[in-house]
Amino acid sequence: MARKETSENPGRLKQIALTYKMTKRVDPKVTLVVAGVGIVTFGVLLAIGFLIGHPIFAGILGFVLAFLAMAIIFGRRAERAAFGQMEGQPGAAAAVLENVGRGWSVTPAVAMNRNQDVIHRAVGKAGVVLVAEGNPNRLKSMLAAEKKKMARIVAEVPVHDVIVGSGEDQVEIKKLRTTLLKLPRVLPGAQVTVVNDRLRALGDLMSNMPIPKGPMPKGMRMPKGR
């Protein structure tokens, strides 16, 4: 058990260090901001402690709250930096969907065309959410086709569609998770399971794609989408 804990701690520390380096590269002020939050929090609590005559207790409490505040601020800025690097990258929406949280079942790439405009599917208590990334003009027809398919299979379930981007009527990648979590929950857990089972029978783009056995022939092209 001791060996396991020892081996896990360096992994966590390394992950924190890598996260800090990535955030620092995108957000050069992160060190000053996080340190400033910690110092101010600790200073305010310590000052209150002197005023009420309990500086030691307030100092300990201030240290704990300062550490907590620093962790929260660092986490938010790290998340913002990560979303900033992901924005505009193919597959960014799928990466966010995979981390939406419990209660959501995500199937990446349920539809894709030769221009690599892609639609992902998420199913939860809000119903079915089709999340598209790519060219908005091309995605509209793809989304319409997917919605028709959903209407045939799960007609009683609400189907939402989201286009990821920074334009009008689009959702920024950093707001995608929040957008899904704000959708009204209208399905009970049992019905979510039923919907998932029906849709899983469809598979996804990769599972439905015929792949020859053995090495892929040279010059082989991906099949054209819609």
mmCIF file of C-alpha atoms in Angstrom:
data_model
loop_
_atom_site.group_PDB
_atom_site.id
_atom_site.type_symbol
_atom_site.label_atom_id
_atom_site.label_comp_id
_atom_site.label_asym_id
_atom_site.label_seq_id
_atom_site.Cartn_x
_atom_site.Cartn_y
_atom_site.Cartn_z
ATOM 1 C CA MET A 1 0.000 0.000 0.000
ATOM 2 C CA ALA A 2 2.852 2.383 0.895
ATOM 3 C CA ARG A 3 4.567 1.688 -2.422
ATOM 4 C CA LYS A 4 1.339 2.374 -4.306
ATOM 5 C CA GLU A 5 0.833 5.736 -2.557
ATOM 6 C CA THR A 6 4.482 6.671 -3.202
ATOM 7 C CA SER A 7 4.152 5.874 -6.900
ATOM 8 C CA GLU A 8 0.861 7.775 -7.227
ATOM 9 C CA ASN A 9 2.061 10.997 -5.580
ATOM 10 C CA PRO A 10 4.854 11.736 -8.089
ATOM 11 C CA GLY A 11 2.290 11.153 -10.850
ATOM 12 C CA ARG A 12 -0.084 13.724 -9.357
ATOM 13 C CA LEU A 13 2.728 16.217 -8.779
ATOM 14 C CA LYS A 14 3.937 15.745 -12.342
ATOM 15 C CA GLN A 15 0.413 16.290 -13.655
ATOM 16 C CA ILE A 16 0.055 19.492 -11.601
ATOM 17 C CA ALA A 17 3.432 20.706 -12.879
ATOM 18 C CA LEU A 18 2.452 20.024 -16.493
ATOM 19 C CA THR A 19 -0.892 21.780 -15.985
ATOM 20 C CA TYR A 20 0.892 24.789 -14.498
ATOM 21 C CA LYS A 21 3.360 24.969 -17.399
ATOM 22 C CA MET A 22 0.542 24.784 -19.942
ATOM 23 C CA THR A 23 -1.466 27.446 -18.120
ATOM 24 C CA LYS A 24 1.576 29.688 -17.685
ATOM 25 C CA ARG A 25 2.269 29.505 -21.402
ATOM 26 C CA VAL A 26 -1.246 30.664 -22.268
ATOM 27 C CA ASP A 27 -1.860 32.850 -19.195
ATOM 28 C CA PRO A 28 1.445 34.502 -18.106
ATOM 29 C CA LYS A 29 -0.239 36.283 -15.160
ATOM 30 C CA VAL A 30 -1.489 33.091 -13.513
ATOM 31 C CA THR A 31 1.293 33.009 -10.885
ATOM 32 C CA LEU A 32 0.735 36.597 -9.765
ATOM 33 C CA VAL A 33 -3.043 36.218 -9.688
ATOM 34 C CA VAL A 34 -3.050 32.950 -7.730
ATOM 35 C CA ALA A 35 -0.382 34.167 -5.280
ATOM 36 C CA GLY A 36 -2.224 37.461 -4.835
ATOM 37 C CA VAL A 37 -5.478 35.685 -4.008
ATOM 38 C CA GLY A 38 -3.703 33.535 -1.424
ATOM 39 C CA ILE A 39 -1.902 36.457 0.244
ATOM 40 C CA VAL A 40 -5.021 38.640 0.400
ATOM 41 C CA THR A 41 -7.180 35.825 1.788
ATOM 42 C CA PHE A 42 -4.627 34.927 4.453
ATOM 43 C CA GLY A 43 -4.004 38.588 5.324
ATOM 44 C CA VAL A 44 -7.699 39.390 5.757
ATOM 45 C CA LEU A 45 -8.318 36.385 8.016
ATOM 46 C CA LEU A 46 -5.210 37.122 10.076
ATOM 47 C CA ALA A 47 -6.242 40.758 10.527
ATOM 48 C CA ILE A 48 -9.679 39.643 11.690
ATOM 49 C CA GLY A 49 -7.973 37.277 14.112
ATOM 50 C CA PHE A 50 -6.015 40.097 15.713
ATOM 51 C CA LEU A 51 -9.170 42.206 15.978
ATOM 52 C CA ILE A 52 -11.094 39.498 17.807
ATOM 53 C CA GLY A 53 -8.114 38.394 19.887
ATOM 54 C CA HIS A 54 -7.561 34.957 18.273
ATOM 55 C CA PRO A 55 -4.710 35.455 15.779
ATOM 56 C CA ILE A 56 -3.451 31.844 15.918
ATOM 57 C CA PHE A 57 -6.831 30.296 15.194
ATOM 58 C CA ALA A 58 -7.554 32.872 12.475
ATOM 59 C CA GLY A 59 -4.083 32.330 11.003
ATOM 60 C CA ILE A 60 -4.647 28.574 10.688
ATOM 61 C CA LEU A 61 -8.105 29.141 9.208
ATOM 62 C CA GLY A 62 -6.696 31.806 6.902
ATOM 63 C CA PHE A 63 -3.984 29.435 5.667
ATOM 64 C CA VAL A 64 -6.541 26.727 4.854
ATOM 65 C CA LEU A 65 -8.937 29.139 3.124
ATOM 66 C CA ALA A 66 -6.070 30.798 1.236
ATOM 67 C CA PHE A 67 -4.945 27.412 -0.090
ATOM 68 C CA LEU A 68 -8.514 26.572 -1.091
ATOM 69 C CA ALA A 69 -9.011 29.926 -2.834
ATOM 70 C CA MET A 70 -5.704 29.528 -4.700
ATOM 71 C CA ALA A 71 -6.694 26.024 -5.852
ATOM 72 C CA ILE A 72 -10.087 27.254 -7.118
ATOM 73 C CA ILE A 73 -8.628 30.237 -9.003
ATOM 74 C CA PHE A 74 -5.837 28.142 -10.484
ATOM 75 C CA GLY A 75 -8.322 25.479 -11.579
ATOM 76 C CA ARG A 76 -10.529 28.022 -13.329
ATOM 77 C CA ARG A 77 -7.631 29.700 -15.130
ATOM 78 C CA ALA A 78 -6.176 26.325 -16.108
ATOM 79 C CA GLU A 79 -9.552 25.270 -17.505
ATOM 80 C CA ARG A 80 -9.840 28.534 -19.429
ATOM 81 C CA ALA A 81 -6.325 28.082 -20.825
ATOM 82 C CA ALA A 82 -7.091 24.499 -21.875
ATOM 83 C CA PHE A 83 -10.281 25.571 -23.653
ATOM 84 C CA GLY A 84 -8.340 28.368 -25.352
ATOM 85 C CA GLN A 85 -5.881 25.849 -26.777
ATOM 86 C CA MET A 86 -8.649 23.449 -27.787
ATOM 87 C CA GLU A 87 -10.773 26.050 -29.549
ATOM 88 C CA GLY A 88 -10.803 25.519 -33.292
ATOM 89 C CA GLN A 89 -9.101 22.112 -33.052
ATOM 90 C CA PRO A 90 -10.845 19.107 -34.647
ATOM 91 C CA GLY A 91 -12.446 16.889 -32.020
ATOM 92 C CA ALA A 92 -12.408 19.561 -29.296
ATOM 93 C CA ALA A 93 -16.155 19.227 -28.723
ATOM 94 C CA ALA A 94 -15.863 15.457 -28.284
ATOM 95 C CA ALA A 95 -13.148 15.949 -25.659
ATOM 96 C CA VAL A 96 -15.394 18.329 -23.699
ATOM 97 C CA LEU A 97 -18.403 16.005 -23.975
ATOM 98 C CA GLU A 98 -16.422 13.079 -22.594
ATOM 99 C CA ASN A 99 -15.947 15.111 -19.408
ATOM 100 C CA VAL A 100 -19.465 16.514 -19.010
ATOM 101 C CA GLY A 101 -20.074 14.308 -15.989
ATOM 102 C CA ARG A 102 -22.194 11.438 -14.781
ATOM 103 C CA GLY A 103 -25.605 10.887 -16.297
ATOM 104 C CA TRP A 104 -24.498 11.547 -19.867
ATOM 105 C CA SER A 105 -23.670 8.936 -22.490
ATOM 106 C CA VAL A 106 -21.522 10.280 -25.315
ATOM 107 C CA THR A 107 -20.971 8.829 -28.783
ATOM 108 C CA PRO A 108 -18.370 10.766 -30.779
ATOM 109 C CA ALA A 109 -18.571 11.133 -34.555
ATOM 110 C CA VAL A 110 -22.032 9.782 -35.338
ATOM 111 C CA ALA A 111 -21.847 11.662 -38.642
ATOM 112 C CA MET A 112 -19.020 13.177 -40.661
ATOM 113 C CA ASN A 113 -18.523 14.457 -44.196
ATOM 114 C CA ARG A 114 -15.448 14.599 -46.405
ATOM 115 C CA ASN A 115 -14.714 18.126 -45.155
ATOM 116 C CA GLN A 116 -14.425 16.696 -41.625
ATOM 117 C CA ASP A 117 -17.488 18.512 -40.334
ATOM 118 C CA VAL A 118 -18.606 16.193 -37.564
ATOM 119 C CA ILE A 119 -21.575 15.586 -35.262
ATOM 120 C CA HIS A 120 -21.321 13.994 -31.818
ATOM 121 C CA ARG A 121 -24.249 12.664 -29.804
ATOM 122 C CA ALA A 122 -24.869 12.999 -26.060
ATOM 123 C CA VAL A 123 -27.802 11.384 -24.275
ATOM 124 C CA GLY A 124 -28.955 12.334 -20.789
ATOM 125 C CA LYS A 125 -31.996 13.380 -18.784
ATOM 126 C CA ALA A 126 -32.320 16.423 -21.059
ATOM 127 C CA GLY A 127 -32.854 14.104 -24.025
ATOM 128 C CA VAL A 128 -30.608 13.786 -27.069
ATOM 129 C CA VAL A 129 -28.097 16.546 -27.808
ATOM 130 C CA LEU A 130 -26.410 16.675 -31.205
ATOM 131 C CA VAL A 131 -23.168 18.657 -30.945
ATOM 132 C CA ALA A 132 -21.678 19.732 -34.258
ATOM 133 C CA GLU A 133 -18.301 21.250 -35.082
ATOM 134 C CA GLY A 134 -17.151 22.497 -38.451
ATOM 135 C CA ASN A 135 -18.598 24.769 -41.114
ATOM 136 C CA PRO A 136 -22.032 26.022 -39.911
ATOM 137 C CA ASN A 137 -23.517 26.119 -43.419
ATOM 138 C CA ARG A 138 -22.673 22.491 -44.112
ATOM 139 C CA LEU A 139 -23.615 21.389 -40.607
ATOM 140 C CA LYS A 140 -27.209 22.592 -40.914
ATOM 141 C CA SER A 141 -28.093 19.943 -43.480
ATOM 142 C CA MET A 142 -26.195 17.275 -41.530
ATOM 143 C CA LEU A 143 -28.048 18.166 -38.341
ATOM 144 C CA ALA A 144 -31.381 18.082 -40.150
ATOM 145 C CA ALA A 145 -30.613 14.568 -41.391
ATOM 146 C CA GLU A 146 -29.605 13.396 -37.905
ATOM 147 C CA LYS A 147 -32.751 14.891 -36.402
ATOM 148 C CA LYS A 148 -34.907 12.977 -38.905
ATOM 149 C CA LYS A 149 -33.106 9.807 -37.889
ATOM 150 C CA MET A 150 -33.706 10.558 -34.195
ATOM 151 C CA ALA A 151 -37.397 11.229 -34.917
ATOM 152 C CA ARG A 152 -37.768 7.738 -36.396
ATOM 153 C CA ILE A 153 -36.031 5.987 -33.514
ATOM 154 C CA VAL A 154 -36.858 8.032 -30.402
ATOM 155 C CA ALA A 155 -39.793 10.182 -31.482
ATOM 156 C CA GLU A 156 -40.954 10.878 -27.915
ATOM 157 C CA VAL A 157 -37.569 12.250 -26.800
ATOM 158 C CA PRO A 158 -36.551 15.929 -27.166
ATOM 159 C CA VAL A 159 -33.620 16.448 -29.520
ATOM 160 C CA HIS A 160 -31.415 19.521 -29.104
ATOM 161 C CA ASP A 161 -28.699 20.666 -31.472
ATOM 162 C CA VAL A 162 -25.626 22.764 -30.745
ATOM 163 C CA ILE A 163 -23.055 24.128 -33.170
ATOM 164 C CA VAL A 164 -19.711 24.829 -31.521
ATOM 165 C CA GLY A 165 -18.095 28.104 -32.539
ATOM 166 C CA SER A 166 -17.877 31.804 -31.825
ATOM 167 C CA GLY A 167 -20.446 33.042 -34.340
ATOM 168 C CA GLU A 168 -24.083 33.961 -33.971
ATOM 169 C CA ASP A 169 -26.310 31.195 -32.546
ATOM 170 C CA GLN A 170 -23.205 29.150 -31.767
ATOM 171 C CA VAL A 171 -21.779 27.991 -28.444
ATOM 172 C CA GLU A 172 -18.148 28.598 -27.519
ATOM 173 C CA ILE A 173 -16.206 25.482 -26.611
ATOM 174 C CA LYS A 174 -15.618 26.758 -23.071
ATOM 175 C CA LYS A 175 -19.393 27.113 -22.553
ATOM 176 C CA LEU A 176 -20.384 23.756 -24.047
ATOM 177 C CA ARG A 177 -20.440 21.807 -20.781
ATOM 178 C CA THR A 178 -22.444 24.535 -19.016
ATOM 179 C CA THR A 179 -24.904 24.682 -21.922
ATOM 180 C CA LEU A 180 -25.633 20.957 -21.653
ATOM 181 C CA LEU A 181 -25.999 21.057 -17.878
ATOM 182 C CA LYS A 182 -28.494 23.940 -18.104
ATOM 183 C CA LEU A 183 -30.871 22.028 -20.364
ATOM 184 C CA PRO A 184 -34.116 21.079 -18.582
ATOM 185 C CA ARG A 185 -34.201 17.501 -17.329
ATOM 186 C CA VAL A 186 -37.310 15.864 -18.691
ATOM 187 C CA LEU A 187 -36.468 12.149 -18.821
ATOM 188 C CA PRO A 188 -36.330 9.730 -15.880
ATOM 189 C CA GLY A 189 -33.235 7.579 -15.543
ATOM 190 C CA ALA A 190 -34.996 4.434 -16.779
ATOM 191 C CA GLN A 191 -36.057 6.143 -20.011
ATOM 192 C CA VAL A 192 -32.523 7.443 -20.573
ATOM 193 C CA THR A 193 -31.321 3.839 -20.461
ATOM 194 C CA VAL A 194 -33.954 2.779 -23.004
ATOM 195 C CA VAL A 195 -33.022 5.640 -25.346
ATOM 196 C CA ASN A 196 -29.344 4.771 -25.032
ATOM 197 C CA ASP A 197 -29.997 1.131 -25.887
ATOM 198 C CA ARG A 198 -31.952 2.105 -29.017
ATOM 199 C CA LEU A 199 -29.309 4.517 -30.228
ATOM 200 C CA ARG A 200 -26.381 2.229 -29.456
ATOM 201 C CA ALA A 201 -27.903 -0.246 -31.890
ATOM 202 C CA LEU A 202 -27.146 2.320 -34.596
ATOM 203 C CA GLY A 203 -23.472 2.331 -33.677
ATOM 204 C CA ASP A 204 -21.283 5.246 -34.691
ATOM 205 C CA LEU A 205 -19.357 6.258 -37.774
ATOM 206 C CA MET A 206 -16.259 4.213 -36.908
ATOM 207 C CA SER A 207 -18.083 1.035 -35.847
ATOM 208 C CA ASN A 208 -20.245 1.111 -38.975
ATOM 209 C CA MET A 209 -17.313 1.676 -41.302
ATOM 210 C CA PRO A 210 -16.180 -1.472 -43.116
ATOM 211 C CA ILE A 211 -12.489 -2.002 -42.278
ATOM 212 C CA PRO A 212 -10.559 -4.654 -44.232
ATOM 213 C CA LYS A 213 -8.497 -7.179 -42.337
ATOM 214 C CA GLY A 214 -4.728 -6.861 -42.470
ATOM 215 C CA PRO A 215 -2.675 -3.791 -43.402
ATOM 216 C CA MET A 216 -4.570 -0.888 -44.968
ATOM 217 C CA PRO A 217 -3.899 -0.734 -48.725
ATOM 218 C CA LYS A 218 -1.807 2.184 -49.917
ATOM 219 C CA GLY A 219 -3.800 5.038 -51.382
ATOM 220 C CA MET A 220 -6.999 3.941 -49.673
ATOM 221 C CA ARG A 221 -9.372 6.857 -49.108
ATOM 222 C CA MET A 222 -11.930 7.415 -46.404
ATOM 223 C CA PRO A 223 -15.480 6.945 -47.665
ATOM 224 C CA LYS A 224 -17.255 10.181 -48.566
ATOM 225 C CA GLY A 225 -19.903 11.415 -46.155
ATOM 226 C CA ARG A 226 -23.118 13.091 -46.923
#
